[in-house]
Short mmCIF file of N, CA and C in Angstrom, two decimals:
data_model
loop_
_atom_site.label_atom_id
_atom_site.label_comp_id
_atom_site.label_asym_id
_atom_site.label_seq_id
_atom_site.Cartn_x
_atom_site.Cartn_y
_atom_site.Cartn_z
N MET A 206 -67.07 -237.88 248.27
CA MET A 206 -65.84 -237.17 248.38
C MET A 206 -64.64 -237.96 247.71
N SER A 207 -63.85 -237.22 247.04
CA SER A 207 -62.77 -237.80 246.24
C SER A 207 -61.63 -238.06 247.28
N ILE A 208 -60.73 -239.01 246.92
CA ILE A 208 -59.60 -239.26 247.68
C ILE A 208 -58.65 -238.15 247.69
N ASP A 209 -58.73 -237.27 246.70
CA ASP A 209 -57.82 -236.09 246.64
C ASP A 209 -58.31 -235.07 247.74
N GLU A 210 -59.42 -235.11 248.23
CA GLU A 210 -60.02 -234.15 249.15
C GLU A 210 -60.00 -234.67 250.55
N TYR A 211 -59.62 -235.97 250.76
CA TYR A 211 -59.62 -236.62 252.00
C TYR A 211 -58.80 -235.80 253.16
N ASN A 212 -57.69 -235.30 252.80
CA ASN A 212 -56.85 -234.60 253.80
C ASN A 212 -56.94 -233.09 253.59
N GLY A 213 -57.37 -232.55 252.61
CA GLY A 213 -57.57 -231.17 252.32
C GLY A 213 -56.26 -230.39 252.21
N CYS A 214 -56.26 -229.26 251.57
CA CYS A 214 -54.96 -228.45 251.38
C CYS A 214 -55.26 -227.21 250.59
N ALA A 215 -54.45 -226.22 250.83
CA ALA A 215 -54.49 -225.00 250.01
C ALA A 215 -53.01 -224.63 249.60
N ILE A 216 -52.75 -224.43 248.34
CA ILE A 216 -51.40 -224.13 247.87
C ILE A 216 -51.50 -223.02 246.88
N VAL A 217 -50.63 -222.00 247.04
CA VAL A 217 -50.53 -220.91 246.06
C VAL A 217 -49.00 -220.70 245.80
N ALA A 218 -48.72 -220.72 244.48
CA ALA A 218 -47.42 -220.23 244.05
C ALA A 218 -47.54 -219.04 243.16
N MET A 219 -46.68 -218.01 243.43
CA MET A 219 -46.86 -216.75 242.73
C MET A 219 -45.55 -216.18 242.30
N VAL A 220 -45.51 -215.61 241.12
CA VAL A 220 -44.28 -215.03 240.54
C VAL A 220 -44.20 -213.61 240.84
N GLY A 221 -43.17 -213.02 241.24
CA GLY A 221 -42.99 -211.59 241.33
C GLY A 221 -41.75 -211.19 240.50
N LYS A 222 -41.25 -209.99 240.77
CA LYS A 222 -40.18 -209.38 239.99
C LYS A 222 -38.89 -210.06 240.59
N ASP A 223 -38.30 -210.94 239.84
CA ASP A 223 -37.09 -211.66 240.28
C ASP A 223 -37.29 -212.45 241.53
N CYS A 224 -38.44 -212.83 241.83
CA CYS A 224 -38.71 -213.64 243.01
C CYS A 224 -39.91 -214.53 242.86
N VAL A 225 -40.07 -215.44 243.75
CA VAL A 225 -41.26 -216.46 243.66
C VAL A 225 -41.66 -216.71 245.09
N ALA A 226 -42.92 -216.95 245.30
CA ALA A 226 -43.48 -217.28 246.59
C ALA A 226 -44.31 -218.52 246.51
N LEU A 227 -44.23 -219.33 247.60
CA LEU A 227 -44.90 -220.57 247.68
C LEU A 227 -45.51 -220.65 249.06
N ALA A 228 -46.91 -220.70 249.16
CA ALA A 228 -47.57 -220.69 250.48
C ALA A 228 -48.57 -221.90 250.52
N THR A 229 -48.61 -222.46 251.69
CA THR A 229 -49.58 -223.59 251.94
C THR A 229 -50.21 -223.33 253.30
N ASP A 230 -51.21 -224.11 253.51
CA ASP A 230 -51.79 -224.14 254.86
C ASP A 230 -51.00 -225.18 255.68
N THR A 231 -51.08 -225.27 257.02
CA THR A 231 -50.35 -226.16 257.79
C THR A 231 -51.36 -227.00 258.60
N ARG A 232 -52.51 -227.10 258.17
CA ARG A 232 -53.52 -227.95 258.84
C ARG A 232 -53.44 -229.40 258.20
N PHE A 233 -53.38 -230.36 259.14
CA PHE A 233 -53.53 -231.66 258.67
C PHE A 233 -54.78 -232.29 259.30
N GLY A 234 -55.74 -232.68 258.44
CA GLY A 234 -57.00 -233.21 258.91
C GLY A 234 -57.39 -234.41 258.16
N VAL A 235 -58.35 -235.08 258.67
CA VAL A 235 -59.09 -236.18 257.94
C VAL A 235 -60.51 -235.66 257.81
N GLN A 236 -60.88 -235.38 256.59
CA GLN A 236 -62.09 -234.75 256.30
C GLN A 236 -62.31 -233.47 257.11
N ARG A 237 -63.32 -233.48 258.02
CA ARG A 237 -63.49 -232.19 258.80
C ARG A 237 -62.91 -232.24 260.21
N SER A 238 -62.13 -233.26 260.45
CA SER A 238 -61.47 -233.34 261.73
C SER A 238 -60.10 -232.91 261.66
N THR A 239 -59.63 -231.97 262.50
CA THR A 239 -58.28 -231.50 262.51
C THR A 239 -57.37 -232.33 263.43
N ILE A 240 -56.29 -232.78 262.92
CA ILE A 240 -55.37 -233.59 263.76
C ILE A 240 -54.18 -232.79 264.28
N THR A 241 -53.63 -232.01 263.39
CA THR A 241 -52.60 -231.03 263.90
C THR A 241 -52.65 -229.78 263.02
N THR A 242 -51.97 -228.77 263.55
CA THR A 242 -51.95 -227.47 262.80
C THR A 242 -50.58 -227.10 262.53
N ASP A 243 -49.63 -227.91 262.55
CA ASP A 243 -48.30 -227.59 262.19
C ASP A 243 -47.63 -228.61 261.29
N PHE A 244 -48.29 -228.87 260.21
CA PHE A 244 -47.97 -229.94 259.24
C PHE A 244 -47.15 -229.45 258.12
N GLN A 245 -46.15 -230.07 257.70
CA GLN A 245 -45.26 -229.62 256.64
C GLN A 245 -45.78 -230.16 255.26
N ARG A 246 -46.00 -229.20 254.28
CA ARG A 246 -46.45 -229.49 253.01
C ARG A 246 -45.39 -229.06 251.92
N VAL A 247 -44.47 -228.23 252.37
CA VAL A 247 -43.48 -227.68 251.47
C VAL A 247 -42.13 -228.36 251.66
N PHE A 248 -41.52 -228.88 250.70
CA PHE A 248 -40.14 -229.46 250.88
C PHE A 248 -39.12 -228.80 250.05
N GLN A 249 -37.97 -228.56 250.60
CA GLN A 249 -36.87 -227.98 249.87
C GLN A 249 -36.12 -228.95 249.22
N MET A 250 -36.04 -228.86 247.81
CA MET A 250 -35.32 -229.76 246.98
C MET A 250 -33.96 -229.19 246.58
N GLY A 251 -33.73 -227.94 246.73
CA GLY A 251 -32.46 -227.37 246.42
C GLY A 251 -32.36 -225.99 247.06
N PRO A 252 -31.20 -225.32 246.88
CA PRO A 252 -31.09 -224.03 247.55
C PRO A 252 -32.19 -223.05 247.18
N ARG A 253 -32.66 -223.09 245.93
CA ARG A 253 -33.71 -222.18 245.47
C ARG A 253 -34.79 -222.95 244.74
N LEU A 254 -35.16 -224.13 245.24
CA LEU A 254 -36.10 -224.92 244.54
C LEU A 254 -36.97 -225.62 245.57
N PHE A 255 -38.30 -225.39 245.59
CA PHE A 255 -39.15 -226.00 246.46
C PHE A 255 -40.37 -226.67 245.84
N VAL A 256 -40.88 -227.62 246.50
CA VAL A 256 -42.08 -228.37 245.98
C VAL A 256 -43.12 -228.52 247.15
N ALA A 257 -44.32 -228.11 246.82
CA ALA A 257 -45.48 -228.29 247.71
C ALA A 257 -46.35 -229.45 247.30
N MET A 258 -46.88 -230.20 248.09
CA MET A 258 -47.67 -231.30 247.77
C MET A 258 -49.14 -231.27 248.34
N SER A 259 -50.06 -231.39 247.48
CA SER A 259 -51.38 -231.47 247.96
C SER A 259 -51.94 -232.95 247.70
N GLY A 260 -53.08 -233.24 248.18
CA GLY A 260 -53.63 -234.55 247.97
C GLY A 260 -53.48 -235.44 249.19
N LEU A 261 -53.53 -236.73 248.95
CA LEU A 261 -53.48 -237.72 250.14
C LEU A 261 -52.00 -237.59 250.76
N VAL A 262 -51.98 -237.47 252.05
CA VAL A 262 -50.76 -237.15 252.73
C VAL A 262 -49.76 -238.25 252.58
N THR A 263 -50.11 -239.51 252.69
CA THR A 263 -49.16 -240.57 252.50
C THR A 263 -48.50 -240.57 251.13
N ASP A 264 -49.19 -240.29 250.12
CA ASP A 264 -48.65 -240.27 248.83
C ASP A 264 -47.86 -239.00 248.63
N ALA A 265 -48.14 -237.97 249.25
CA ALA A 265 -47.37 -236.76 249.11
C ALA A 265 -45.99 -236.95 249.77
N TYR A 266 -45.92 -237.55 250.91
CA TYR A 266 -44.66 -237.85 251.49
C TYR A 266 -43.84 -238.87 250.64
N THR A 267 -44.51 -239.85 250.12
CA THR A 267 -43.80 -240.85 249.28
C THR A 267 -43.22 -240.22 248.13
N VAL A 268 -43.98 -239.30 247.41
CA VAL A 268 -43.49 -238.58 246.19
C VAL A 268 -42.30 -237.70 246.58
N SER A 269 -42.45 -236.92 247.66
CA SER A 269 -41.35 -236.05 248.03
C SER A 269 -40.03 -236.78 248.28
N ALA A 270 -40.25 -237.98 249.00
CA ALA A 270 -38.99 -238.74 249.23
C ALA A 270 -38.34 -239.32 248.00
N ARG A 271 -39.20 -239.75 247.04
CA ARG A 271 -38.68 -240.25 245.78
C ARG A 271 -38.11 -239.22 244.96
N LEU A 272 -38.57 -238.03 245.04
CA LEU A 272 -38.05 -236.84 244.22
C LEU A 272 -36.77 -236.49 244.87
N LYS A 273 -36.67 -236.44 246.14
CA LYS A 273 -35.35 -236.07 246.77
C LYS A 273 -34.32 -237.06 246.35
N TYR A 274 -34.68 -238.40 246.33
CA TYR A 274 -33.71 -239.44 245.94
C TYR A 274 -33.25 -239.23 244.52
N ARG A 275 -34.22 -239.01 243.59
CA ARG A 275 -33.79 -238.72 242.11
C ARG A 275 -32.99 -237.42 241.99
N LEU A 276 -33.36 -236.45 242.76
CA LEU A 276 -32.58 -235.24 242.69
C LEU A 276 -31.12 -235.39 243.12
N ASN A 277 -30.88 -236.12 244.20
CA ASN A 277 -29.65 -236.41 244.71
C ASN A 277 -28.75 -237.20 243.66
N LEU A 278 -29.41 -238.16 243.06
CA LEU A 278 -28.79 -238.95 242.03
C LEU A 278 -28.37 -238.01 240.83
N TYR A 279 -29.28 -237.12 240.40
CA TYR A 279 -28.96 -236.23 239.31
C TYR A 279 -27.77 -235.30 239.73
N GLU A 280 -27.73 -234.70 240.92
CA GLU A 280 -26.65 -233.87 241.27
C GLU A 280 -25.37 -234.55 241.40
N LEU A 281 -25.34 -235.85 241.81
CA LEU A 281 -24.17 -236.60 241.85
C LEU A 281 -23.55 -236.93 240.49
N ARG A 282 -24.58 -237.22 239.57
CA ARG A 282 -24.09 -237.59 238.25
C ARG A 282 -23.68 -236.39 237.46
N GLU A 283 -24.47 -235.26 237.51
CA GLU A 283 -24.18 -234.13 236.71
C GLU A 283 -23.20 -233.17 237.35
N ASN A 284 -22.99 -233.26 238.67
CA ASN A 284 -22.10 -232.34 239.42
C ASN A 284 -22.55 -230.93 239.21
N ARG A 285 -23.78 -230.64 239.28
CA ARG A 285 -24.34 -229.24 239.24
C ARG A 285 -25.83 -229.28 239.83
N PRO A 286 -26.23 -228.18 240.31
CA PRO A 286 -27.63 -228.06 240.69
C PRO A 286 -28.56 -228.22 239.73
N VAL A 287 -29.77 -228.76 239.96
CA VAL A 287 -30.76 -228.95 238.99
C VAL A 287 -31.51 -227.68 238.79
N SER A 288 -31.84 -227.36 237.53
CA SER A 288 -32.63 -226.23 237.06
C SER A 288 -34.20 -226.64 237.28
N PRO A 289 -35.07 -225.64 237.53
CA PRO A 289 -36.44 -225.92 237.69
C PRO A 289 -37.02 -226.62 236.44
N SER A 290 -36.60 -226.26 235.25
CA SER A 290 -37.23 -226.88 234.09
C SER A 290 -36.80 -228.32 234.01
N VAL A 291 -35.55 -228.71 234.42
CA VAL A 291 -35.21 -230.19 234.50
C VAL A 291 -35.96 -230.92 235.59
N PHE A 292 -36.17 -230.20 236.69
CA PHE A 292 -36.95 -230.81 237.79
C PHE A 292 -38.36 -231.04 237.45
N VAL A 293 -38.91 -230.18 236.53
CA VAL A 293 -40.20 -230.44 236.08
C VAL A 293 -40.29 -231.79 235.27
N SER A 294 -39.34 -232.02 234.43
CA SER A 294 -39.29 -233.31 233.75
C SER A 294 -39.07 -234.44 234.75
N MET A 295 -38.36 -234.25 235.79
CA MET A 295 -38.06 -235.38 236.67
C MET A 295 -39.42 -235.70 237.44
N VAL A 296 -40.20 -234.69 237.80
CA VAL A 296 -41.44 -234.87 238.53
C VAL A 296 -42.42 -235.50 237.52
N SER A 297 -42.49 -235.10 236.32
CA SER A 297 -43.43 -235.56 235.32
C SER A 297 -43.17 -237.06 235.06
N ASN A 298 -41.88 -237.42 234.95
CA ASN A 298 -41.52 -238.78 234.65
C ASN A 298 -41.92 -239.71 235.86
N LEU A 299 -41.70 -239.26 237.14
CA LEU A 299 -42.03 -239.94 238.32
C LEU A 299 -43.47 -240.21 238.37
N LEU A 300 -44.27 -239.17 238.16
CA LEU A 300 -45.70 -239.34 238.21
C LEU A 300 -46.24 -240.13 237.10
N TYR A 301 -45.75 -240.09 235.85
CA TYR A 301 -46.25 -240.83 234.69
C TYR A 301 -45.86 -242.32 234.78
N GLU A 302 -44.88 -242.67 235.48
CA GLU A 302 -44.53 -244.07 235.65
C GLU A 302 -45.68 -244.81 236.36
N ARG A 303 -46.43 -244.06 237.19
CA ARG A 303 -47.50 -244.72 237.99
C ARG A 303 -48.91 -244.30 237.41
N ARG A 304 -49.04 -244.08 236.14
CA ARG A 304 -50.33 -243.51 235.48
C ARG A 304 -51.47 -244.43 235.68
N PHE A 305 -51.18 -245.81 235.74
CA PHE A 305 -52.39 -246.71 235.85
C PHE A 305 -52.74 -246.97 237.34
N GLY A 306 -51.88 -246.61 238.23
CA GLY A 306 -52.06 -246.65 239.67
C GLY A 306 -51.54 -245.38 240.23
N PRO A 307 -52.02 -244.19 239.97
CA PRO A 307 -51.36 -242.96 240.27
C PRO A 307 -51.22 -242.66 241.76
N TYR A 308 -50.33 -241.84 242.09
CA TYR A 308 -50.13 -241.25 243.39
C TYR A 308 -51.27 -240.24 243.55
N PHE A 309 -52.02 -240.20 244.58
CA PHE A 309 -53.02 -239.20 244.77
C PHE A 309 -52.48 -237.92 245.37
N SER A 310 -51.51 -237.39 244.68
CA SER A 310 -50.89 -236.18 245.13
C SER A 310 -50.50 -235.38 243.87
N THR A 311 -50.58 -234.07 244.04
CA THR A 311 -50.35 -233.19 242.90
C THR A 311 -49.32 -232.09 243.38
N PRO A 312 -48.10 -232.22 242.88
CA PRO A 312 -47.02 -231.20 243.24
C PRO A 312 -47.17 -229.89 242.60
N VAL A 313 -46.67 -228.88 243.27
CA VAL A 313 -46.46 -227.50 242.77
C VAL A 313 -45.00 -227.08 242.97
N ILE A 314 -44.38 -226.73 241.93
CA ILE A 314 -42.91 -226.29 242.02
C ILE A 314 -42.76 -224.88 241.94
N ALA A 315 -41.89 -224.28 242.82
CA ALA A 315 -41.57 -222.95 242.76
C ALA A 315 -40.08 -222.78 242.99
N GLY A 316 -39.44 -221.98 242.19
CA GLY A 316 -37.96 -221.93 242.36
C GLY A 316 -37.44 -220.73 241.39
N LEU A 317 -36.09 -220.58 241.60
CA LEU A 317 -35.41 -219.61 240.76
C LEU A 317 -34.40 -220.40 240.00
N ASP A 318 -34.12 -220.12 238.75
CA ASP A 318 -33.17 -220.84 237.84
C ASP A 318 -31.79 -220.41 238.45
N PRO A 319 -30.89 -221.52 238.59
CA PRO A 319 -29.61 -221.24 239.26
C PRO A 319 -28.66 -220.39 238.38
N THR A 320 -28.85 -220.38 237.03
CA THR A 320 -27.92 -219.56 236.25
C THR A 320 -28.48 -218.20 235.89
N SER A 321 -29.75 -218.16 235.60
CA SER A 321 -30.31 -216.88 235.22
C SER A 321 -31.01 -216.17 236.34
N GLY A 322 -31.43 -216.83 237.30
CA GLY A 322 -32.13 -216.19 238.46
C GLY A 322 -33.61 -215.93 238.17
N LYS A 323 -34.18 -216.41 237.01
CA LYS A 323 -35.57 -216.15 236.65
C LYS A 323 -36.48 -216.98 237.56
N PRO A 324 -37.58 -216.37 237.95
CA PRO A 324 -38.53 -217.27 238.74
C PRO A 324 -39.28 -218.21 237.82
N PHE A 325 -39.66 -219.32 238.53
CA PHE A 325 -40.35 -220.42 237.76
C PHE A 325 -41.32 -221.15 238.60
N ILE A 326 -42.49 -221.35 238.13
CA ILE A 326 -43.57 -222.08 238.85
C ILE A 326 -44.18 -223.06 237.90
N ALA A 327 -44.54 -224.17 238.42
CA ALA A 327 -45.28 -225.18 237.65
C ALA A 327 -46.14 -226.06 238.55
N GLY A 328 -47.25 -226.54 237.99
CA GLY A 328 -48.11 -227.50 238.72
C GLY A 328 -48.35 -228.67 237.92
N PHE A 329 -48.88 -229.77 238.60
CA PHE A 329 -49.07 -231.00 237.86
C PHE A 329 -50.44 -231.65 238.23
N ASP A 330 -50.81 -232.50 237.38
CA ASP A 330 -51.93 -233.36 237.79
C ASP A 330 -51.46 -234.70 238.27
N CYS A 331 -52.25 -235.58 238.65
CA CYS A 331 -51.69 -236.78 239.34
C CYS A 331 -50.94 -237.77 238.40
N ILE A 332 -51.11 -237.58 237.15
CA ILE A 332 -50.35 -238.50 236.20
C ILE A 332 -49.16 -237.76 235.48
N GLY A 333 -48.82 -236.55 235.96
CA GLY A 333 -47.61 -235.88 235.54
C GLY A 333 -47.63 -234.93 234.48
N ASP A 334 -48.85 -234.49 234.11
CA ASP A 334 -48.97 -233.51 233.06
C ASP A 334 -48.64 -232.09 233.63
N PRO A 335 -47.54 -231.50 233.18
CA PRO A 335 -47.13 -230.19 233.76
C PRO A 335 -47.91 -229.03 233.24
N SER A 336 -48.09 -228.05 234.12
CA SER A 336 -48.76 -226.81 233.70
C SER A 336 -47.77 -225.66 234.22
N ILE A 337 -47.08 -225.12 233.28
CA ILE A 337 -46.01 -224.13 233.69
C ILE A 337 -46.65 -222.76 233.64
N GLY A 338 -46.64 -222.11 234.83
CA GLY A 338 -47.32 -220.88 234.95
C GLY A 338 -46.41 -219.62 234.79
N SER A 339 -47.06 -218.52 234.40
CA SER A 339 -46.31 -217.34 234.25
C SER A 339 -46.64 -216.25 235.32
N ASP A 340 -47.75 -216.54 236.10
CA ASP A 340 -48.16 -215.61 237.00
C ASP A 340 -48.47 -216.25 238.38
N PHE A 341 -49.31 -217.19 238.42
CA PHE A 341 -49.62 -217.82 239.71
C PHE A 341 -50.18 -219.25 239.44
N ILE A 342 -50.19 -220.07 240.45
CA ILE A 342 -50.78 -221.43 240.33
C ILE A 342 -51.36 -221.79 241.66
N THR A 343 -52.55 -222.30 241.62
CA THR A 343 -53.28 -222.68 242.90
C THR A 343 -53.56 -224.15 242.79
N ASP A 344 -53.62 -224.79 243.92
CA ASP A 344 -53.88 -226.16 243.96
C ASP A 344 -54.52 -226.54 245.31
N GLY A 345 -55.01 -227.81 245.40
CA GLY A 345 -55.61 -228.34 246.69
C GLY A 345 -57.11 -228.10 246.55
N THR A 346 -57.69 -228.51 247.73
CA THR A 346 -59.23 -228.42 247.82
C THR A 346 -59.70 -227.02 247.80
N ALA A 347 -58.91 -225.99 248.24
CA ALA A 347 -59.28 -224.65 248.20
C ALA A 347 -58.72 -223.86 246.94
N GLY A 348 -58.33 -224.67 245.96
CA GLY A 348 -57.63 -224.00 244.84
C GLY A 348 -58.56 -223.16 244.05
N GLU A 349 -59.83 -223.39 243.92
CA GLU A 349 -60.73 -222.62 243.13
C GLU A 349 -61.02 -221.29 243.87
N GLN A 350 -61.12 -221.34 245.20
CA GLN A 350 -61.36 -220.08 245.95
C GLN A 350 -60.06 -219.21 245.87
N LEU A 351 -58.87 -219.83 245.90
CA LEU A 351 -57.65 -219.10 245.84
C LEU A 351 -57.42 -218.48 244.53
N MET A 352 -57.99 -219.13 243.56
CA MET A 352 -57.84 -218.60 242.19
C MET A 352 -58.40 -217.13 241.98
N GLY A 353 -59.58 -216.91 242.55
CA GLY A 353 -60.15 -215.68 242.59
C GLY A 353 -59.39 -214.64 243.35
N MET A 354 -58.77 -215.01 244.45
CA MET A 354 -57.96 -214.14 245.22
C MET A 354 -56.75 -213.65 244.47
N CYS A 355 -56.11 -214.72 243.87
CA CYS A 355 -54.87 -214.35 243.02
C CYS A 355 -55.20 -213.50 241.94
N GLU A 356 -56.32 -213.76 241.17
CA GLU A 356 -56.64 -212.89 240.02
C GLU A 356 -56.86 -211.40 240.45
N THR A 357 -57.33 -211.29 241.66
CA THR A 357 -57.58 -209.95 242.22
C THR A 357 -56.32 -209.25 242.64
N PHE A 358 -55.39 -209.93 243.30
CA PHE A 358 -54.26 -209.28 243.84
C PHE A 358 -52.98 -209.34 243.07
N TRP A 359 -52.77 -210.21 242.09
CA TRP A 359 -51.63 -210.43 241.43
C TRP A 359 -51.51 -209.35 240.30
N ARG A 360 -50.35 -208.83 240.10
CA ARG A 360 -50.08 -207.87 238.98
C ARG A 360 -48.63 -208.09 238.56
N PRO A 361 -48.39 -207.73 237.27
CA PRO A 361 -46.96 -207.98 236.79
C PRO A 361 -45.96 -207.20 237.64
N ASP A 362 -44.71 -207.88 237.77
CA ASP A 362 -43.62 -207.37 238.44
C ASP A 362 -43.85 -207.00 239.90
N LEU A 363 -44.57 -207.95 240.67
CA LEU A 363 -44.83 -207.75 242.09
C LEU A 363 -43.48 -207.70 242.76
N ASN A 364 -43.39 -206.73 243.71
CA ASN A 364 -42.22 -206.65 244.49
C ASN A 364 -42.46 -206.41 245.99
N LYS A 365 -43.66 -206.19 246.38
CA LYS A 365 -44.08 -205.86 247.69
C LYS A 365 -45.22 -206.80 248.15
#
């Protein structure tokens, strides 16, 4: 078993017509043992910007805290909210800094651009390579199973 599968997770980010959805499970477990069923995996980074973390839970919380710190510095320096495309670069840089001893966590970003209102989703590997999606992104230990479900139910301009 890989360290990425130690805590388990399921994440789906999906684009609709002028909207975006981000869903995760709330189970926190160690391999096949469940510890709690109300665990937070989605973190709000801005008014319309969210990040979900899969992988090792300790690394996920470390990455989310460091991202929030960098996001606050950006907003103080620039005096404007961060756009999702800039946030992708911020996440990619944070993860790539640790490429030789990576965080065992892979973020998924979902949000709306603050100026245009366009939906935006992106996923990463553990060293920061972004994968910007136009329809949906799945991640976590159940990502492959969720991929089939998303391929079946997703259609352009979802609104219901």
